[in-house]
Amino acid sequence: MPSQLFAENYLEKLSQCPYCSSGDLFFLLQASDRLGEKPGIFYLEKCRHCALVFQNPRVREENISFYYNIGPYAFLPLASKEEEKSGFWQQIQKRTLIEHFGYSTGKKNSLLYLLTFPFKRILKIKSFPDFKKQGNLLEIGCSNGDFLLQLKTLGWKVKGIEMAEASSDFGRNIRGLDIENKRIEECSFKNQEFDAIVLRMVLEHLYQPFDSLKEITAWLKKDGQLVFSIPYFNGFEFQLFKSYSYGLQLPTHITFFNKKIIKEVLENLGYQKIKFYHHFFERDIVASAEYKYQDLGKYWWKVIARNKAIRTFVIKPFVILLSLFGKTSRVTIYAQKN
Ligand SMILES: [Zn+2]
């Protein structure tokens, strides 16, 4: 496969911006595949007209599976992360969902409403949709069904699609979830089939993200909720670490959106109540600093990357603060279909 990497047609060069079709593009940065450590150098360009950032030239779609671990889009099934969490956190989460997301299996309580308010933001970042009784929910790129399982327990009728065969098999066969091993383009859901559609860190991997959003919107009911998370290239971590950014993840990340474009696309598709929730994921600083340290060997990058006290008492509070100001490099977006 690596020899194929340098074949003339391995990459494709786009002459126009995939969003606004402008030909006024400029080179932004180049980087290697830090995450998968596969060979090759990959490039990002930016559109002068709409400021979309995208891989260009990009790995052709038929060649991209090589960069997703082993086999076609295969992520190994992992144990549920939620199972490892403490019972106390589960209780807080449940209470927050009741008080702030309409998961009204319990009675509302004004004191608990206030006490759980700080956790609302965390669950927004985690992409929990507002509850709809007997609602149908679709997760696109659901991996092994970790999140779907939680949502099912909370009362949703859930369905998932996942490109990675091993992950979708695990979710279906071991967990008994309704997961199909499919890509968005292969789906034939009915118009207005779902009350909520969730995509967590998926859109940036797609080759036709704007067409996909349009298609997804058709599957959503009126007043249905779309919830998705994406890397945010204008965020602090990307701007500081540039080609060393942990969130870059080239070449599997194809497109980096900005808020103006996301807002415009969603409004044109008929969404309202568009809201952005910035993550506070200190790994975006810690792992990026590790890349810098490995390449440049500076003492301070090592401290940022590896000192646990610095991570807990400096970096974590710092990213929480950044997220409150909307400046971190990952964001979850909520929108309601008109
Ligand atoms: Zn453009």
Tab-separated table of C-alpha atoms and ligand atoms in Angstrom:
chain	number	residue	atom	x	y	z
A	1	MET	CA	0.000	0.000	0.000
A	2	PRO	CA	2.649	2.627	0.851
A	3	SER	CA	4.107	2.354	-2.661
A	4	GLN	CA	0.648	3.128	-3.963
A	5	LEU	CA	0.755	6.255	-1.831
A	6	PHE	CA	3.024	7.967	-4.257
A	7	ALA	CA	1.134	6.850	-7.314
A	8	GLU	CA	0.074	9.775	-9.407
A	9	ASN	CA	-3.619	9.348	-8.815
A	10	TYR	CA	-3.460	8.553	-5.105
A	11	LEU	CA	-4.313	12.123	-4.268
A	12	GLU	CA	-6.819	14.388	-5.951
A	13	LYS	CA	-6.438	18.136	-6.300
A	14	LEU	CA	-9.524	20.282	-5.944
A	15	SER	CA	-9.462	23.474	-7.987
A	16	GLN	CA	-12.437	24.988	-6.166
A	17	CYS	CA	-13.617	25.421	-2.599
A	18	PRO	CA	-16.062	22.572	-1.755
A	19	TYR	CA	-18.358	25.083	-0.057
A	20	CYS	CA	-18.454	28.301	-2.086
A	21	SER	CA	-16.771	27.097	-5.330
A	22	SER	CA	-14.256	29.943	-5.255
A	23	GLY	CA	-10.939	29.169	-6.939
A	24	ASP	CA	-9.071	31.562	-4.649
A	25	LEU	CA	-7.338	29.038	-2.386
A	26	PHE	CA	-4.064	29.267	-0.499
A	27	PHE	CA	-1.734	26.798	1.212
A	28	LEU	CA	-2.144	26.707	4.989
A	29	LEU	CA	0.022	23.916	6.392
A	30	GLN	CA	1.361	20.449	5.818
A	31	ALA	CA	1.521	17.598	8.308
A	32	SER	CA	2.123	13.888	8.590
A	33	ASP	CA	-0.261	11.227	9.891
A	34	ARG	CA	0.648	11.641	13.571
A	35	LEU	CA	-2.202	9.536	14.876
A	36	GLY	CA	-1.988	6.497	12.616
A	37	GLU	CA	1.715	6.937	11.776
A	38	LYS	CA	1.107	5.919	8.176
A	39	PRO	CA	3.462	7.313	5.508
A	40	GLY	CA	2.851	10.480	3.514
A	41	ILE	CA	2.624	14.234	3.818
A	42	PHE	CA	-0.807	15.851	3.753
A	43	TYR	CA	-1.902	19.387	3.018
A	44	LEU	CA	-4.500	21.873	4.175
A	45	GLU	CA	-5.674	24.771	2.078
A	46	LYS	CA	-7.964	27.634	2.968
A	47	CYS	CA	-10.507	29.434	0.845
A	48	ARG	CA	-9.934	33.208	0.729
A	49	HIS	CA	-13.594	33.801	0.027
A	50	CYS	CA	-15.418	31.764	2.741
A	51	ALA	CA	-12.488	30.724	4.987
A	52	LEU	CA	-13.258	26.987	4.766
A	53	VAL	CA	-10.169	24.895	5.593
A	54	PHE	CA	-9.865	21.572	3.803
A	55	GLN	CA	-7.410	18.889	2.755
A	56	ASN	CA	-6.074	19.726	-0.687
A	57	PRO	CA	-4.750	17.810	-2.486
A	58	ARG	CA	-6.631	15.127	-0.600
A	59	VAL	CA	-6.407	11.361	-0.437
A	60	ARG	CA	-8.960	9.968	-2.864
A	61	GLU	CA	-11.979	8.484	-1.164
A	62	GLU	CA	-11.262	4.982	-2.499
A	63	ASN	CA	-7.824	5.064	-0.835
A	64	ILE	CA	-8.750	6.461	2.571
A	65	SER	CA	-9.576	3.192	4.361
A	66	PHE	CA	-5.817	2.486	4.539
A	67	TYR	CA	-5.552	5.333	7.050
A	68	TYR	CA	-8.261	4.033	9.377
A	69	ASN	CA	-6.379	1.527	11.567
A	70	ILE	CA	-6.754	-2.013	10.222
A	71	GLY	CA	-9.049	-2.964	7.364
A	72	PRO	CA	-11.820	-0.857	5.911
A	73	TYR	CA	-12.687	1.772	8.515
A	74	ALA	CA	-12.068	-0.720	11.309
A	75	PHE	CA	-11.892	0.564	14.831
A	76	LEU	CA	-11.532	-2.182	17.384
A	77	PRO	CA	-14.499	-2.478	19.717
A	78	LEU	CA	-13.625	-1.026	23.090
A	79	ALA	CA	-15.216	-1.640	26.450
A	80	SER	CA	-17.863	0.882	27.357
A	81	LYS	CA	-16.306	4.004	28.806
A	82	GLU	CA	-19.483	4.698	30.736
A	83	GLU	CA	-19.239	1.395	32.597
A	84	GLU	CA	-15.970	2.588	34.125
A	85	LYS	CA	-17.507	5.776	35.500
A	86	SER	CA	-18.608	5.995	39.111
A	87	GLY	CA	-22.179	5.531	40.251
A	88	PHE	CA	-22.103	9.071	41.649
A	89	TRP	CA	-21.403	10.587	38.236
A	90	GLN	CA	-24.160	8.426	36.732
A	91	GLN	CA	-26.584	9.906	39.280
A	92	ILE	CA	-25.503	13.485	38.489
A	93	GLN	CA	-25.835	12.797	34.782
A	94	LYS	CA	-29.292	11.288	35.183
A	95	ARG	CA	-30.453	14.194	37.346
A	96	THR	CA	-29.065	16.760	34.892
A	97	LEU	CA	-30.908	15.057	32.036
A	98	ILE	CA	-34.150	15.142	34.012
A	99	GLU	CA	-33.780	18.783	35.036
A	100	HIS	CA	-32.390	20.253	31.815
A	101	PHE	CA	-33.052	17.895	28.884
A	102	GLY	CA	-36.640	16.803	29.521
A	103	TYR	CA	-35.757	13.228	30.501
A	104	SER	CA	-38.666	13.362	32.887
A	105	THR	CA	-38.659	9.931	34.402
A	106	GLY	CA	-38.290	11.741	37.716
A	107	LYS	CA	-40.027	14.726	39.231
A	108	LYS	CA	-38.471	18.146	38.668
A	109	ASN	CA	-37.034	19.982	41.617
A	110	SER	CA	-35.953	23.625	41.641
A	111	LEU	CA	-32.988	23.079	43.980
A	112	LEU	CA	-31.685	20.170	41.900
A	113	TYR	CA	-32.275	22.270	38.787
A	114	LEU	CA	-29.824	24.861	40.118
A	115	LEU	CA	-27.337	22.326	41.474
A	116	THR	CA	-27.129	20.440	38.188
A	117	PHE	CA	-26.861	23.596	36.081
A	118	PRO	CA	-23.034	23.425	35.766
A	119	PHE	CA	-23.314	19.865	34.396
A	120	LYS	CA	-25.754	20.867	31.676
A	121	ARG	CA	-22.846	22.182	29.642
A	122	ILE	CA	-20.915	18.909	29.978
A	123	LEU	CA	-23.855	16.891	28.708
A	124	LYS	CA	-24.389	19.351	25.854
A	125	ILE	CA	-20.760	18.823	24.866
A	126	LYS	CA	-21.378	15.071	25.047
A	127	SER	CA	-24.231	15.525	22.525
A	128	PHE	CA	-27.248	14.405	24.555
A	129	PRO	CA	-30.375	15.477	22.647
A	130	ASP	CA	-33.446	16.901	24.383
A	131	PHE	CA	-35.721	14.010	25.239
A	132	LYS	CA	-38.779	13.137	23.197
A	133	LYS	CA	-41.063	10.476	24.590
A	134	GLN	CA	-41.218	7.472	22.241
A	135	GLY	CA	-38.811	9.357	20.026
A	136	ASN	CA	-36.739	7.791	17.245
A	137	LEU	CA	-33.060	8.611	17.315
A	138	LEU	CA	-30.365	7.942	14.732
A	139	GLU	CA	-26.658	8.098	15.447
A	140	ILE	CA	-24.453	8.346	12.373
A	141	GLY	CA	-20.985	6.926	12.971
A	142	CYS	CA	-22.093	5.222	16.184
A	143	SER	CA	-18.957	3.055	16.511
A	144	ASN	CA	-19.676	0.095	18.823
A	145	GLY	CA	-22.864	1.649	20.152
A	146	ASP	CA	-21.582	3.038	23.456
A	147	PHE	CA	-23.671	6.203	23.258
A	148	LEU	CA	-26.674	4.484	21.654
A	149	LEU	CA	-26.822	2.027	24.527
A	150	GLN	CA	-26.973	4.898	27.031
A	151	LEU	CA	-29.670	6.670	25.019
A	152	LYS	CA	-31.681	3.455	24.718
A	153	THR	CA	-31.556	2.964	28.489
A	154	LEU	CA	-32.804	6.538	28.845
A	155	GLY	CA	-35.896	5.790	26.761
A	156	TRP	CA	-35.034	6.508	23.133
A	157	LYS	CA	-35.819	4.121	20.283
A	158	VAL	CA	-32.331	4.005	18.792
A	159	LYS	CA	-30.790	3.164	15.444
A	160	GLY	CA	-27.192	3.505	14.328
A	161	ILE	CA	-25.065	3.375	11.218
A	162	GLU	CA	-21.326	2.735	11.287
A	163	MET	CA	-18.758	2.264	8.498
A	164	ALA	CA	-16.342	0.182	10.596
A	165	GLU	CA	-17.460	-3.424	10.289
A	166	ALA	CA	-15.878	-4.685	13.535
A	167	SER	CA	-17.470	-1.912	15.578
A	168	SER	CA	-20.929	-2.234	14.038
A	169	ASP	CA	-20.824	-6.061	14.442
A	170	PHE	CA	-19.954	-5.633	18.117
A	171	GLY	CA	-22.782	-3.178	18.731
A	172	ARG	CA	-25.291	-5.367	16.910
A	173	ASN	CA	-24.262	-8.875	17.949
A	174	ILE	CA	-22.957	-8.351	21.489
A	175	ARG	CA	-25.128	-5.419	22.550
A	176	GLY	CA	-28.198	-6.251	20.521
A	177	LEU	CA	-28.497	-2.729	19.107
A	178	ASP	CA	-30.044	-1.851	15.744
A	179	ILE	CA	-26.804	-0.913	13.975
A	180	GLU	CA	-26.166	-1.237	10.264
A	181	ASN	CA	-22.741	-1.364	8.643
A	182	LYS	CA	-23.412	1.441	6.179
A	183	ARG	CA	-22.322	4.828	4.949
A	184	ILE	CA	-24.692	7.797	4.826
A	185	GLU	CA	-25.017	7.575	1.037
A	186	GLU	CA	-26.134	3.943	1.285
A	187	CYS	CA	-29.030	4.711	3.649
A	188	SER	CA	-32.615	4.925	2.520
A	189	PHE	CA	-34.445	6.224	5.566
A	190	LYS	CA	-37.878	7.694	5.127
A	191	ASN	CA	-38.353	11.434	5.106
A	192	GLN	CA	-39.068	12.693	8.612
A	193	GLU	CA	-38.305	9.349	10.261
A	194	PHE	CA	-36.308	10.650	13.245
A	195	ASP	CA	-36.870	12.998	16.171
A	196	ALA	CA	-33.148	13.403	16.744
A	197	ILE	CA	-30.009	12.732	14.723
A	198	VAL	CA	-26.573	12.715	16.336
A	199	LEU	CA	-23.115	12.770	14.692
A	200	ARG	CA	-20.162	12.942	17.069
A	201	MET	CA	-16.906	13.887	15.347
A	202	VAL	CA	-18.085	12.522	11.993
A	203	LEU	CA	-18.717	15.442	9.628
A	204	GLU	CA	-15.021	16.307	9.256
A	205	HIS	CA	-14.378	12.788	7.894
A	206	LEU	CA	-16.961	12.988	5.110
A	207	TYR	CA	-16.104	13.690	1.489
A	208	GLN	CA	-19.406	15.474	0.758
A	209	PRO	CA	-20.282	16.969	4.140
A	210	PHE	CA	-22.673	19.595	2.777
A	211	ASP	CA	-24.636	17.067	0.685
A	212	SER	CA	-24.716	14.709	3.662
A	213	LEU	CA	-26.135	17.419	5.926
A	214	LYS	CA	-28.864	18.046	3.379
A	215	GLU	CA	-29.720	14.348	3.221
A	216	ILE	CA	-29.712	13.984	7.013
A	217	THR	CA	-32.036	16.968	7.317
A	218	ALA	CA	-34.630	15.223	5.138
A	219	TRP	CA	-34.672	12.274	7.583
A	220	LEU	CA	-35.393	14.572	10.510
A	221	LYS	CA	-38.943	15.392	11.588
A	222	LYS	CA	-40.212	18.958	11.846
A	223	ASP	CA	-38.961	20.328	15.183
A	224	GLY	CA	-36.447	17.453	15.220
A	225	GLN	CA	-33.058	18.080	16.748
A	226	LEU	CA	-29.722	17.776	14.985
A	227	VAL	CA	-26.708	17.426	17.295
A	228	PHE	CA	-23.181	17.161	15.960
A	229	SER	CA	-19.620	17.805	17.072
A	230	ILE	CA	-16.679	18.867	14.919
A	231	PRO	CA	-13.129	20.168	15.266
A	232	TYR	CA	-13.062	23.974	15.192
A	233	PHE	CA	-10.031	25.282	13.332
A	234	ASN	CA	-10.244	28.834	14.720
A	235	GLY	CA	-9.846	27.416	18.214
A	236	PHE	CA	-6.854	28.207	20.423
A	237	GLU	CA	-5.184	24.778	20.206
A	238	PHE	CA	-5.178	24.728	16.390
A	239	GLN	CA	-3.921	28.297	16.235
A	240	LEU	CA	-1.117	27.603	18.739
A	241	PHE	CA	0.044	24.182	17.562
A	242	LYS	CA	-0.814	24.401	13.830
A	243	SER	CA	0.686	21.340	12.087
A	244	TYR	CA	1.420	19.783	15.502
A	245	SER	CA	-2.241	19.925	16.550
A	246	TYR	CA	-3.609	16.673	17.944
A	247	GLY	CA	-7.002	17.473	16.439
A	248	LEU	CA	-5.614	17.749	12.914
A	249	GLN	CA	-5.675	13.981	12.305
A	250	LEU	CA	-4.732	14.093	8.674
A	251	PRO	CA	-5.506	12.539	6.293
A	252	THR	CA	-8.784	11.197	7.752
A	253	HIS	CA	-10.063	14.699	8.529
A	254	ILE	CA	-11.128	16.169	5.212
A	255	THR	CA	-12.825	19.437	6.177
A	256	PHE	CA	-12.476	21.979	9.016
A	257	PHE	CA	-15.540	24.179	9.316
A	258	ASN	CA	-15.945	27.606	10.824
A	259	LYS	CA	-18.969	28.923	12.699
A	260	LYS	CA	-20.077	31.297	9.962
A	261	ILE	CA	-20.273	28.477	7.425
A	262	ILE	CA	-22.001	26.077	9.838
A	263	LYS	CA	-24.562	28.712	10.740
A	264	GLU	CA	-25.186	29.621	7.096
A	265	VAL	CA	-25.541	25.981	6.004
A	266	LEU	CA	-27.937	25.163	8.840
A	267	GLU	CA	-30.049	28.256	8.278
A	268	ASN	CA	-30.273	27.509	4.558
A	269	LEU	CA	-31.439	23.981	5.408
A	270	GLY	CA	-34.176	25.472	7.567
A	271	TYR	CA	-32.753	25.096	11.050
A	272	GLN	CA	-33.247	27.502	13.927
A	273	LYS	CA	-32.036	27.781	17.551
A	274	ILE	CA	-28.445	27.074	16.457
A	275	LYS	CA	-26.174	26.850	19.486
A	276	PHE	CA	-22.455	26.131	19.918
A	277	TYR	CA	-20.944	24.424	22.984
A	278	HIS	CA	-17.170	24.401	23.160
A	279	HIS	CA	-15.416	21.356	24.608
A	280	PHE	CA	-12.751	21.495	27.278
A	281	PHE	CA	-10.536	18.650	26.208
A	282	GLU	CA	-7.063	19.185	27.649
A	283	ARG	CA	-5.714	16.365	25.477
A	284	ASP	CA	-5.770	18.844	22.573
A	285	ILE	CA	-3.001	20.725	24.399
A	286	VAL	CA	-1.238	17.793	26.091
A	287	ALA	CA	-1.001	15.539	23.025
A	288	SER	CA	-0.046	18.445	20.745
A	289	ALA	CA	2.731	19.422	23.188
A	290	GLU	CA	3.949	15.816	23.075
A	291	TYR	CA	4.209	16.025	19.257
A	292	LYS	CA	6.181	19.265	19.625
A	293	TYR	CA	8.462	17.742	22.240
A	294	GLN	CA	9.134	14.700	20.066
A	295	ASP	CA	10.154	16.931	17.147
A	296	LEU	CA	11.766	19.918	18.864
A	297	GLY	CA	12.807	18.518	22.249
A	298	LYS	CA	12.158	21.711	24.203
A	299	TYR	CA	11.878	21.287	27.995
A	300	TRP	CA	8.618	23.218	28.353
A	301	TRP	CA	6.790	21.114	25.787
A	302	LYS	CA	7.799	18.059	27.823
A	303	VAL	CA	6.410	19.601	31.015
A	304	ILE	CA	3.114	20.484	29.329
A	305	ALA	CA	2.898	17.071	27.717
A	306	ARG	CA	3.828	14.873	30.648
A	307	ASN	CA	3.523	16.599	34.043
A	308	LYS	CA	0.316	15.384	35.685
A	309	ALA	CA	0.074	18.264	38.178
A	310	ILE	CA	0.424	20.847	35.394
A	311	ARG	CA	-2.247	19.010	33.453
A	312	THR	CA	-4.700	18.942	36.359
A	313	PHE	CA	-4.091	22.339	37.962
A	314	VAL	CA	-3.051	24.502	35.019
A	315	ILE	CA	-4.136	23.085	31.676
A	316	LYS	CA	-7.543	21.745	32.707
A	317	PRO	CA	-8.731	25.027	34.333
A	318	PHE	CA	-7.270	26.934	31.381
A	319	VAL	CA	-9.221	24.938	28.773
A	320	ILE	CA	-12.412	25.231	30.844
A	321	LEU	CA	-11.966	29.010	30.792
A	322	LEU	CA	-11.225	28.963	27.055
A	323	SER	CA	-14.336	26.921	26.382
A	324	LEU	CA	-16.524	29.393	28.284
A	325	PHE	CA	-15.239	32.078	25.924
A	326	GLY	CA	-15.854	29.870	22.885
A	327	LYS	CA	-12.184	29.505	22.025
A	328	THR	CA	-11.360	25.777	22.187
A	329	SER	CA	-10.843	23.617	19.113
A	330	ARG	CA	-13.844	21.282	19.377
A	331	VAL	CA	-17.478	22.228	19.405
A	332	THR	CA	-20.888	20.546	19.675
A	333	ILE	CA	-23.682	22.177	17.705
A	334	TYR	CA	-27.416	21.955	18.401
A	335	ALA	CA	-30.039	22.962	15.852
A	336	GLN	CA	-33.784	22.494	15.503
A	337	LYS	CA	-35.423	21.832	12.161
A	338	ASN	CA	-38.176	24.282	11.255
B	1	ZN	ZN	-14.940	28.926	-0.091
